[in-house]
Coordinates of C-alpha atoms in Angstrom, one line a residue:
Chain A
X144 CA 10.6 -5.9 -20.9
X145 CA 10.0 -9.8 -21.3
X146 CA 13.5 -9.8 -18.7
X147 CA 11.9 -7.8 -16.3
X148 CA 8.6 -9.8 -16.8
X149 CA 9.8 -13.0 -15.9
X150 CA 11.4 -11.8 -13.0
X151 CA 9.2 -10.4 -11.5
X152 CA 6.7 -13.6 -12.3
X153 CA 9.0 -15.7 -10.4
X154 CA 9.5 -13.3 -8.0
X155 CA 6.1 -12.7 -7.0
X156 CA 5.0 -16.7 -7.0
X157 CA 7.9 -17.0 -4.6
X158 CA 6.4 -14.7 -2.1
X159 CA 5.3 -16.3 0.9
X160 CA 2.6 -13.4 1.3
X161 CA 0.9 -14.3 -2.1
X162 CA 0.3 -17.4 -0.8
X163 CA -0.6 -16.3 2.9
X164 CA -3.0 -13.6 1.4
X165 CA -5.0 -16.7 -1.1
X166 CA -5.3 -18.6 2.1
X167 CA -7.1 -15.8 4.0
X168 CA -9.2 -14.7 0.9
X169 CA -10.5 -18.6 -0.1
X170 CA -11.5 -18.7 4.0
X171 CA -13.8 -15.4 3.2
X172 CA -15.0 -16.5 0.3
X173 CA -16.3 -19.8 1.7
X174 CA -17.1 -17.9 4.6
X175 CA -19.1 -15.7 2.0
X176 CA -20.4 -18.9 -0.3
X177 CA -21.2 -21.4 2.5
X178 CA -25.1 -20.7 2.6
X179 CA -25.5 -20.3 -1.2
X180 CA -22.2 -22.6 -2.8
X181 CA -25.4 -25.4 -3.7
X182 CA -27.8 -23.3 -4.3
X183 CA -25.0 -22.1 -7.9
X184 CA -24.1 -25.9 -8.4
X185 CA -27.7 -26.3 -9.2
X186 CA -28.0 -23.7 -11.4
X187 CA -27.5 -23.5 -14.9
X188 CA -24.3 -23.0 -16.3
X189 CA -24.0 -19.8 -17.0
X190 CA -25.9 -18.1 -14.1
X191 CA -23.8 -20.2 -12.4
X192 CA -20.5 -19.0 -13.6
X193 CA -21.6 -15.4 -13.5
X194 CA -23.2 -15.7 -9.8
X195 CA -19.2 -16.8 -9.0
X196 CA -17.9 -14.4 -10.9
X197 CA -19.6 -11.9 -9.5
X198 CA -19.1 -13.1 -5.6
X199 CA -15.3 -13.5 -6.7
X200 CA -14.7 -10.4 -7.8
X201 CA -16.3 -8.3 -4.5
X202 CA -13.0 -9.5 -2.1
X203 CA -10.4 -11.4 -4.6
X204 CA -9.2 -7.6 -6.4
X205 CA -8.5 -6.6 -2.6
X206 CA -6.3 -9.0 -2.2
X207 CA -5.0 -8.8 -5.4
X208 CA -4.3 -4.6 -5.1
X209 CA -2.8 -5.3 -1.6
X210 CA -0.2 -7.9 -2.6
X211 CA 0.8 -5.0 -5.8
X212 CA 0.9 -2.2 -3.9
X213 CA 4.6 -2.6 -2.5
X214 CA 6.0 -3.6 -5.8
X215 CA 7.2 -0.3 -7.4
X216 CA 8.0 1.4 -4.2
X217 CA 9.9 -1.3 -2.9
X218 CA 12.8 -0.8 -6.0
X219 CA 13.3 2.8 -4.4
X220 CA 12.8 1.7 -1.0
X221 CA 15.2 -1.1 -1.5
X222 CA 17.5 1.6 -3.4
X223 CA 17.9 -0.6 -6.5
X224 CA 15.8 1.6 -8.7
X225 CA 19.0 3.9 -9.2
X226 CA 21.0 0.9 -9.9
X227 CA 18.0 -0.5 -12.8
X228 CA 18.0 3.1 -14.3
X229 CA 21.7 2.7 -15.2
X230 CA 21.4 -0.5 -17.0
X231 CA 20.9 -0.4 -20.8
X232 CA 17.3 -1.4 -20.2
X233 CA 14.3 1.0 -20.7
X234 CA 12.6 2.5 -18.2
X235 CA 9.0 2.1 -20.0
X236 CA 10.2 -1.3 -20.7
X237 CA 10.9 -2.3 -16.9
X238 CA 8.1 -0.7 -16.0
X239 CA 5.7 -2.6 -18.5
X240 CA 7.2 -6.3 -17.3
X241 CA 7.0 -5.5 -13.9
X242 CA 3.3 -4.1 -14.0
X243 CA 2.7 -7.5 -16.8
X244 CA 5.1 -9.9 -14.6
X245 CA 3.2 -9.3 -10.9
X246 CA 0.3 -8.6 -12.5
X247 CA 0.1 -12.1 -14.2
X248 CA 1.7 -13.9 -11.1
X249 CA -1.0 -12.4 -8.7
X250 CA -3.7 -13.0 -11.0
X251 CA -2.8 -17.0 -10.9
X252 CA -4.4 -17.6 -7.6
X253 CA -7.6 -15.5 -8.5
X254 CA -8.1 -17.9 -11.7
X255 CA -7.3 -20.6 -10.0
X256 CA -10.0 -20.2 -7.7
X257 CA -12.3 -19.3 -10.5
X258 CA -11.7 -22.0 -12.5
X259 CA -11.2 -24.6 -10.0
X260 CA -15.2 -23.8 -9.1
X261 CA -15.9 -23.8 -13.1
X262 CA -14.1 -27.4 -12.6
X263 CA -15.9 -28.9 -10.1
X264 CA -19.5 -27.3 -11.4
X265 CA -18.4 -29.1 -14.7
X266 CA -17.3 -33.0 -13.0
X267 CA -20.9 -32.3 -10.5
X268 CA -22.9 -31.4 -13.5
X269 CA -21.4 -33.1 -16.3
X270 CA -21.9 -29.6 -18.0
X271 CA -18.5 -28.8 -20.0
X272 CA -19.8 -25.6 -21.6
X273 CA -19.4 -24.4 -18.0
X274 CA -15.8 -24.1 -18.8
X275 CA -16.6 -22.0 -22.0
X276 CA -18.8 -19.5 -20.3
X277 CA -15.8 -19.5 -17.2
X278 CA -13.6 -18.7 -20.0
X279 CA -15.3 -16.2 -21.5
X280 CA -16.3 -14.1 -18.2
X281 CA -13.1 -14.1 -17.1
X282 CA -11.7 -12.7 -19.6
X283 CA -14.4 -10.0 -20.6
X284 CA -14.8 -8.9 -17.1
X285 CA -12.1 -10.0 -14.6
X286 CA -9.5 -9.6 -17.0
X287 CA -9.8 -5.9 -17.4
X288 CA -10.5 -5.4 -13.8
X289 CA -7.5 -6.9 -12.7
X290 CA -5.5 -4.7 -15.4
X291 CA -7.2 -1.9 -13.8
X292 CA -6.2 -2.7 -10.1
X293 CA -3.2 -3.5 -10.9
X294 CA -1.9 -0.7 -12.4
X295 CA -3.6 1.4 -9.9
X296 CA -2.3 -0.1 -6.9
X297 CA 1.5 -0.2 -8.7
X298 CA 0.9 4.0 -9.4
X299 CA -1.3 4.7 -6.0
X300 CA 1.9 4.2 -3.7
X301 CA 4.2 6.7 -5.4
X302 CA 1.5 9.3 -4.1
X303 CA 1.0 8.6 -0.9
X304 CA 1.6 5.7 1.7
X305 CA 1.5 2.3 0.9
X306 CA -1.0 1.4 4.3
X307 CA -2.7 4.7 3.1
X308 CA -3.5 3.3 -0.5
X309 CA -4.7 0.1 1.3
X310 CA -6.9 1.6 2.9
X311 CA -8.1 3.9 0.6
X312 CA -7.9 0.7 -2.3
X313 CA -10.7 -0.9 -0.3
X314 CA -13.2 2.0 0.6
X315 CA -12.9 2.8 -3.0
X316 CA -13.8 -1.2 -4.3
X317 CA -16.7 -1.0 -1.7
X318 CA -18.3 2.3 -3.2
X319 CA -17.7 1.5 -6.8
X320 CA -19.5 -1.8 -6.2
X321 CA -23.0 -3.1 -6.6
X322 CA -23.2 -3.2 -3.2
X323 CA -23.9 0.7 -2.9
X324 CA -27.4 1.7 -4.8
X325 CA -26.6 4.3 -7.0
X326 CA -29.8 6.0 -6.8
X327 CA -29.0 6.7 -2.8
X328 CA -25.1 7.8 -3.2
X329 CA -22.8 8.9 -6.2
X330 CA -20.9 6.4 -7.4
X331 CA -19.5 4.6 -10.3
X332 CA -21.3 1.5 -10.4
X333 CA -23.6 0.9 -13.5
X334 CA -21.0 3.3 -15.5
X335 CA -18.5 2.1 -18.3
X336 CA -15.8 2.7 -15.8
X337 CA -17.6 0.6 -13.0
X338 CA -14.4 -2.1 -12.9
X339 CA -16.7 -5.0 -12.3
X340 CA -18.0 -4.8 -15.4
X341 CA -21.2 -4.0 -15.4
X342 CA -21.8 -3.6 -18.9
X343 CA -20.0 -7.0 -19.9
X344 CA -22.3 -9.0 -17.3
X345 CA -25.5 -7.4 -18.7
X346 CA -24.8 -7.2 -22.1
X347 CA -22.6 -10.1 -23.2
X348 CA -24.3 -12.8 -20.6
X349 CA -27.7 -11.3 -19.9
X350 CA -27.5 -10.9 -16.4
X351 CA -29.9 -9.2 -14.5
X352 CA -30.9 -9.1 -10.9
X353 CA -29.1 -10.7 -7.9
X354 CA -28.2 -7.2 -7.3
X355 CA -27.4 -6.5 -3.9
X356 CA -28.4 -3.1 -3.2
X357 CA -31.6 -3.8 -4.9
X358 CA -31.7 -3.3 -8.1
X359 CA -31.9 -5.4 -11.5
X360 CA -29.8 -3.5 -13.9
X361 CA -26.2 -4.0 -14.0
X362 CA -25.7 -1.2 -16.6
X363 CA -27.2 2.1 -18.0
X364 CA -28.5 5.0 -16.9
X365 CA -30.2 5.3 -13.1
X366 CA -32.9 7.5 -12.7
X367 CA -32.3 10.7 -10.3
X368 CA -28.6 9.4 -10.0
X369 CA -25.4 11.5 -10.6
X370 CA -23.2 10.5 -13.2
X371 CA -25.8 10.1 -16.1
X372 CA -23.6 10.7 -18.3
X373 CA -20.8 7.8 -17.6
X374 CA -24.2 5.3 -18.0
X375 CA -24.9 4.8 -21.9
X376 CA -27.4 2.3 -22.6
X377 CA -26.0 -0.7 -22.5
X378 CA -25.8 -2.4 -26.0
X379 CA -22.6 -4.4 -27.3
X380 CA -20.6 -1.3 -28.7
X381 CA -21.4 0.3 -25.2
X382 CA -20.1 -2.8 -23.8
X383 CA -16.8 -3.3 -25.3
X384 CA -16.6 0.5 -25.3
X385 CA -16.8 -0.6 -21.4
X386 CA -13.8 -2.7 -21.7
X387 CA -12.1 -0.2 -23.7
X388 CA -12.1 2.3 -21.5
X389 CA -11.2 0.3 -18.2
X390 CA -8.2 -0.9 -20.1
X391 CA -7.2 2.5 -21.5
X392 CA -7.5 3.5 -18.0
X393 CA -4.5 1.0 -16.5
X394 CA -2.9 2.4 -19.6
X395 CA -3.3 5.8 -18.4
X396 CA -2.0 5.5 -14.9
X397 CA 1.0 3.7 -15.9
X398 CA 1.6 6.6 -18.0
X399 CA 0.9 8.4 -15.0
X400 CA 3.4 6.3 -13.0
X401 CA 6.2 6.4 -15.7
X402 CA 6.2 10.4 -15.5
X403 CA 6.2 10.6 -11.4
X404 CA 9.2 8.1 -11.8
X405 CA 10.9 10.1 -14.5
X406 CA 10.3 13.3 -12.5
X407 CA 11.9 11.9 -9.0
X408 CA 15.0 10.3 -11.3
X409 CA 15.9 13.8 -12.2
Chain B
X60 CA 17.4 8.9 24.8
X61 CA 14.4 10.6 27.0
X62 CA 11.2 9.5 27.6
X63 CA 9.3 12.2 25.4
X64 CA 12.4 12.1 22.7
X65 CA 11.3 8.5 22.0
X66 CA 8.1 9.2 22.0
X67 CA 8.6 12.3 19.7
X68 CA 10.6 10.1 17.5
X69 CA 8.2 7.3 16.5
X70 CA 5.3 9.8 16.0
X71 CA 7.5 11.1 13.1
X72 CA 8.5 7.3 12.1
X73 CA 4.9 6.8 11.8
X74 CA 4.8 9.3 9.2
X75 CA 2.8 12.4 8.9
X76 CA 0.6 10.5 6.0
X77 CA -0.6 7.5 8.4
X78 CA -1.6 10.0 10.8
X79 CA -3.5 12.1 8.9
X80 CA -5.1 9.1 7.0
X81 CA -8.3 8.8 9.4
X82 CA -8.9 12.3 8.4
X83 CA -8.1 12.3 4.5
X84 CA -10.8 9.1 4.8
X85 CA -13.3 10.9 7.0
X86 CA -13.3 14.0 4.8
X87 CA -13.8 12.1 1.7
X88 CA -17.0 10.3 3.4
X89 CA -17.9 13.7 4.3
X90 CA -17.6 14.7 1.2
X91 CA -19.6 12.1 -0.5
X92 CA -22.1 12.8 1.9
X93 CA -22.9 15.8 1.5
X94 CA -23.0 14.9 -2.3
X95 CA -25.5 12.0 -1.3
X96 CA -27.5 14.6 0.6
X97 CA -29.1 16.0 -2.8
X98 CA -31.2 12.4 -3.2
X99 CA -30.5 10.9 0.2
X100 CA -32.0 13.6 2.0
X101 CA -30.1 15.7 5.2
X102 CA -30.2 12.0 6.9
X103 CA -26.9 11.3 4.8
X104 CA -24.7 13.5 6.6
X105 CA -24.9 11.8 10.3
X106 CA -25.2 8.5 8.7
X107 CA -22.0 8.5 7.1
X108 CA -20.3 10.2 9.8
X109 CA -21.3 7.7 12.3
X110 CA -20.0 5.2 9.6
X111 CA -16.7 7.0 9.2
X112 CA -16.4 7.0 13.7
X113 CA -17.5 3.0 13.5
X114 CA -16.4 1.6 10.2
X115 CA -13.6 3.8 8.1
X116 CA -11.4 4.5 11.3
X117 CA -10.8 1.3 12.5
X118 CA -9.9 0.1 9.0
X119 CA -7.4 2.9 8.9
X120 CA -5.9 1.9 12.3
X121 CA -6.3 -1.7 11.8
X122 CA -4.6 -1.8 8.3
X123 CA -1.7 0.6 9.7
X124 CA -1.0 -1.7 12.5
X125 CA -0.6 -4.6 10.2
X126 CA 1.5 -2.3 8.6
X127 CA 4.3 -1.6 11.2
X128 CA 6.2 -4.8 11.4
X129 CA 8.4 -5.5 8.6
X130 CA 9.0 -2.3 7.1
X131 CA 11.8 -0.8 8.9
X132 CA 15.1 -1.2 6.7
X133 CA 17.8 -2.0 9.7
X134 CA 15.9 -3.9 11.8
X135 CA 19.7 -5.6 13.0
X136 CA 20.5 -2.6 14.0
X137 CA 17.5 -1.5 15.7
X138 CA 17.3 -5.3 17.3
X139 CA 20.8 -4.3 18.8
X140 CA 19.8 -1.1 20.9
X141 CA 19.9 -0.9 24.2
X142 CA 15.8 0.3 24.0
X143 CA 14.0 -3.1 22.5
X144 CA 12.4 -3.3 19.4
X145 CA 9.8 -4.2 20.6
X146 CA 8.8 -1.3 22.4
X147 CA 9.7 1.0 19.7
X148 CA 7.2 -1.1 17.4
X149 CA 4.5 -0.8 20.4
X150 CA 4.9 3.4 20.8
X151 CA 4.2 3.2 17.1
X152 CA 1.6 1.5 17.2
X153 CA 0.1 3.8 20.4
X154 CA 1.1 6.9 18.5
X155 CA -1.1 5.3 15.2
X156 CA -4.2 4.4 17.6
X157 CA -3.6 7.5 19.6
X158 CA -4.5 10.0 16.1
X159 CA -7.4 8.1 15.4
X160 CA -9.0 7.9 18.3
X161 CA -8.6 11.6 18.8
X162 CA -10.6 12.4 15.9
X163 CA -13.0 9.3 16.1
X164 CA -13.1 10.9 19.9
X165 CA -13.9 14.9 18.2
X166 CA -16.2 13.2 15.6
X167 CA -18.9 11.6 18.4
X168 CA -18.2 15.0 20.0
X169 CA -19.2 17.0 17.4
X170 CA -22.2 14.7 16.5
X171 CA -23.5 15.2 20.3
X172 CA -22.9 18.8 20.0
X173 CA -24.8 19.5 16.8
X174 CA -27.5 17.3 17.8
X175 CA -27.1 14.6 15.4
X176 CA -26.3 11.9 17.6
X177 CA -29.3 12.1 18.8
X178 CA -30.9 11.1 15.6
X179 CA -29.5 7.7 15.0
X180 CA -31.4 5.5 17.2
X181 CA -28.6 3.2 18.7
X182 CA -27.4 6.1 20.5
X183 CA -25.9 5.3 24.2
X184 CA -24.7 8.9 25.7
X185 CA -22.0 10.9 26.3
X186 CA -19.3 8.2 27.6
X187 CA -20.9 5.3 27.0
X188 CA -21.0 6.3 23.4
X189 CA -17.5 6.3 22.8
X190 CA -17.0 2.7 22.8
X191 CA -18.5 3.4 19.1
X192 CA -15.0 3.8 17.9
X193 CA -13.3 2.3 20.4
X194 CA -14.3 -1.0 20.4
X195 CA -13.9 -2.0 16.7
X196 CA -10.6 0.3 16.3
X197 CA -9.2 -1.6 19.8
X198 CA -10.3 -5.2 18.3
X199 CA -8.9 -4.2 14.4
X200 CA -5.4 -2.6 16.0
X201 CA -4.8 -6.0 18.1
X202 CA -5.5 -7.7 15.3
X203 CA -3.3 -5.8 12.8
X204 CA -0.6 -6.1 15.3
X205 CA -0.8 -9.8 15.9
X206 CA -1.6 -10.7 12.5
X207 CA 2.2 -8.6 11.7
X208 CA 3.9 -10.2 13.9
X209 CA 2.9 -13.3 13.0
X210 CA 3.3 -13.0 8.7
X211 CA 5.5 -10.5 8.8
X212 CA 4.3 -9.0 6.1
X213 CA 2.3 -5.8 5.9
X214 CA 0.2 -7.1 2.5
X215 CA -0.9 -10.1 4.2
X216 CA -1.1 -8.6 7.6
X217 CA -3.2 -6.1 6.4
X218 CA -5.4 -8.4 4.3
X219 CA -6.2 -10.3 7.5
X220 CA -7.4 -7.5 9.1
X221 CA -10.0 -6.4 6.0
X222 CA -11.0 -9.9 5.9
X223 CA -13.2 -9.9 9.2
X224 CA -14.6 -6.5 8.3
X225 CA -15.5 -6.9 4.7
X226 CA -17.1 -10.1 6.2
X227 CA -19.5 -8.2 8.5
X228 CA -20.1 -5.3 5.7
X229 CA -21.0 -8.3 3.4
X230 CA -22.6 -10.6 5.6
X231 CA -24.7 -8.7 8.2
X232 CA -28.1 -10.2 8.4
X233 CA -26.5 -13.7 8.5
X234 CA -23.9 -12.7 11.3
X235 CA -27.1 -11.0 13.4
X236 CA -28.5 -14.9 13.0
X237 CA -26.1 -16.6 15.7
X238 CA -25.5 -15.0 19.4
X239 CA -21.5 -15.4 19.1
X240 CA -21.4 -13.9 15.8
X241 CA -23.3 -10.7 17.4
X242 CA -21.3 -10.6 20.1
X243 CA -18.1 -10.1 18.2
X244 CA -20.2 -7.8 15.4
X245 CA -17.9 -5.2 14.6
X246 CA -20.8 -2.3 13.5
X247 CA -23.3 -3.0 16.3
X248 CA -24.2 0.7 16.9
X249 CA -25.0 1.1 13.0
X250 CA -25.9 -2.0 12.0
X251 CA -26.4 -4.3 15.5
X252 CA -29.7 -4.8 18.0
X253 CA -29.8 -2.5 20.9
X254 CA -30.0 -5.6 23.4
X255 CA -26.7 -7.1 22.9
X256 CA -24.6 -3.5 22.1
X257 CA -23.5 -3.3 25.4
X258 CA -21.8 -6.9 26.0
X259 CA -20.9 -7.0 21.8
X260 CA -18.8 -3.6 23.2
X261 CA -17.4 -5.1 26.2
X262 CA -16.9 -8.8 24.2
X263 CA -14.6 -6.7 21.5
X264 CA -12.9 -4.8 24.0
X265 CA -11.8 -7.8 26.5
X266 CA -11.2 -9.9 23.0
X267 CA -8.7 -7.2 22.0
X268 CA -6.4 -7.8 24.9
X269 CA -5.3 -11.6 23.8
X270 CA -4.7 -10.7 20.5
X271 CA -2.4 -7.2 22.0
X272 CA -0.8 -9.6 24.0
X273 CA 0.1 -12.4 21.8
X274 CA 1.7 -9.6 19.5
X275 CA 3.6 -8.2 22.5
X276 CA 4.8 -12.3 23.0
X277 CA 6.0 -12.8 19.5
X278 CA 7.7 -9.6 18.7
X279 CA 9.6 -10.6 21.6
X280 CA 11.1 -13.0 19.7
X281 CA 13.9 -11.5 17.9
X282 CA 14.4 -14.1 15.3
X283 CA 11.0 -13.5 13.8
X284 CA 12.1 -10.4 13.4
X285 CA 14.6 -10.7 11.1
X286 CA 14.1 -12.0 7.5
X287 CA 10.1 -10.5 7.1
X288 CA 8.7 -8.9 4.1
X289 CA 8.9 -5.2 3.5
X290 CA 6.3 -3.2 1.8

């Protein structure tokens, strides 16, 4: 496993289109910021570092799903997942350090951007604690998104098309976000599996408002809304249970991914 | 190799998924439309439909252009025929626009025929109307094109082309603010002002053709070819 991670870490920072695809996603994101960049400087430090968090995480796991999606098809494409299987390695194994190995690699220039705005908040501000709270989002709510995406977009292409998943990738990021009010159209956002973290970014940082498609609630049940049921109120179990659950779902579809690749071996 | 052979041919290289990807998106729009009826009211149905002929299929088409360079596995071999590369890649990509537009085409048909066309305000008739789809899904299909031939490699090709349009989903009222930024709006029959839909059409059409033609000039170049990404 640790093999195939660092390979596949290497491998991935070597790619031209990681860095091609950063380039085109830090131009939307100013794009996106311009207007309200010093309007978060001035802010305090932790509204501050959620507002980016938030804005980060609408077009950075797009990029992010996109640049994994090729990465488990490509061994069969390329015809050297025959010649893998018949090394002494283990099949879960490779699969675990490649999904751990891209995954960490692509995540690099998603923190970097995070951080590198966490940076400069702190040097304009003089307000170090920005760092803290930086740390602490990231890794209570972008952390377990990106395990999410990642797995999904290494599983989604053994099912169908890899321009197919693309697409699909993004329509699906667009209706489980905030942007889409729950109350109008079923979807996952305000639910433990809402991969944006709802529950962390109300319950863990107090968050509330700034919501796009209207609202103020990040998490918990929406009245009139389908899936009731997936929105607990949101308290601290509910949100780790939150983070549990995202997690466990990566862990599922690479489950998922390991039998479909098993299956086609045989 | 005949005319219709070739043609025959890339339609299958395309693959039967890509071509039936507007579709399997449309029908899951539908789909959730008709779940969002029950609090939306009736008013959901058209709505998303409309989105689906302006919005979903010109993603599909743009993100499937982006997707046709770099992912043959011989491309030596292909570069060495006596029919160019290039034109194979370009009856691809005409096969992938073709099976969008035909249902993009049936959908604005079927909205005119049920009488839900007529509901949306920015409605422009029969014809007219088509350059719903057309426009965005001829601007996004240049785009994906030129953007693969230039990276030469379908992730970032493709993000290039979701870039501009997650921009405008994002960022409409602010892209409404400034004339050039209307002008090149990519959603101006859902979310646009009636004055300017008929130039922000014509702007996205005539726009389409330098990017077309700036892929046709660099896949062309058959060193470019060689050496690109696959996935």
């Amino acid at each position: 496993m640790t093999a195939a991670l660092r390979y596949e870490l290497r491998m991935q920072l070597r790619r031209p289109d990681l860095w091609s695809v950063t380039a085109v996603t830090v131009v939307l994101l100013w794009l996106l910021t311009a207007r309200s960049l010093p309007i978060f400087l001035s802010e305090d430090p932790r509204t501050a570092m959620i507002r980016a968090i938030i804005i980060c995480n609408v077009p950075l796991p797009i990029g992010y799903a996109f640049l994994l999606a090729d990465r488990l098809v490509r061994d069969e494409r390329l015809g050297v997942a025959a010649l893998l299987d018949a090394t002494p390695s283990s099949r879960p194994g490779r699969l675990l350090g490649k999904y751990l190995g891209c995954a960490a690699a692509t995540a690099l220039p998603v923190a970097t951007i995070y951080f590198g705005f966490s940076a400069v908040y702190t040097i304009r501000n003089g307000a170090p604690q920005a760092l803290s709270w930086a740390l602490a989002m990231f890794a209570t709510i972008t952390v377990p998104a990106l395990l999410f995406v990642g797995a999904v977009s290494l599983c989604g292409p053994l099912v169908m098309p890899t321009a197919v998943f693309r697409v699909l990738f993004v329509g699906y990021w667009m209706w489980s976000s905030y942007l889409v009010p729950p109350k109008l159209v079923p979807t996952l956002t305000q639910t433990v599996i809402y991969p944006m973290g709802g529950y962390p970014i109300q319950v863990f940082f107090g968050y509330r408002g700034g919501h796009a498609s209207g609202g103020s609630d990040w998490a918990g049940p929406v009245p009139g809304a389908l899936f009731n049921a997936l929105r607990p109120a949101p308290t601290v179990a509910t949100a780790w249970l939150s983070i549990a659950v995202i997690v466990g779902l990566a862990a599922l579809t690479l489950s998922a991914a390991h039998l479909v690749c098993e299956r086609r071996t045989r | 190799m005949r005319f219709f052979d070739r043609w025959r041919y890339e339609a299958r290289r395309a693959g039967r998924a890509t071509l039936l990807a507007p579709w399997l998106v449309t029908a899951l729009l539908a789909a959730g439309a008709t779940l969002a009826a029950r609090t939306a009211g009736n008013g959901a149905i058209p709505r998303t439909l409309l989105s689906a002929v302006e919005m979903a299929i010109p993603l599909v088409v743009g993100v499937s252009a982006a997707s046709l360079v770099g992912r043959d596995p011989a491309v030596e071999l292909q570069l060495a025929m006596p029919a160019g590369y290039r034109g194979t890649l370009l009856r691809r990509w005409a096969v992938t626009v073709a099976a969008s537009a035909l249902l993009a085409a049936g959908l604005c048909g079927g909205l005119m025929a049920s009488g839900w066309w007529a509901r949306w305000p920015r409605t422009h008739g029969v014809l007219l109307g088509q350059l719903t789809w057309a426009a965005p899904v001829c601007w996004l299909a240049g785009l994906g094109l030129l953007a693969g031939a230039v990276l030469r490699g379908p992730a970032a090709a493709a993000t290039v082309v979701t870039a501009p349009w997650l921009l405008e989903q994002l960022l409409p009222d602010q892209l409404q603010a400034h004339q050039w930024s209307r002008l090149l709006y990519l959603f101006a029959t859902t979310g646009g002002r009636d004055a300017d839909w008929g130039p922000n059409r014509f702007v996205l059409l005539a726009s389409s053709v330098p990017l077309a033609a700036g892929a046709w000039l660099l896949l062309g170049q058959t060193q470019r070819l060689l050496g690109g990404e696959t996935g």
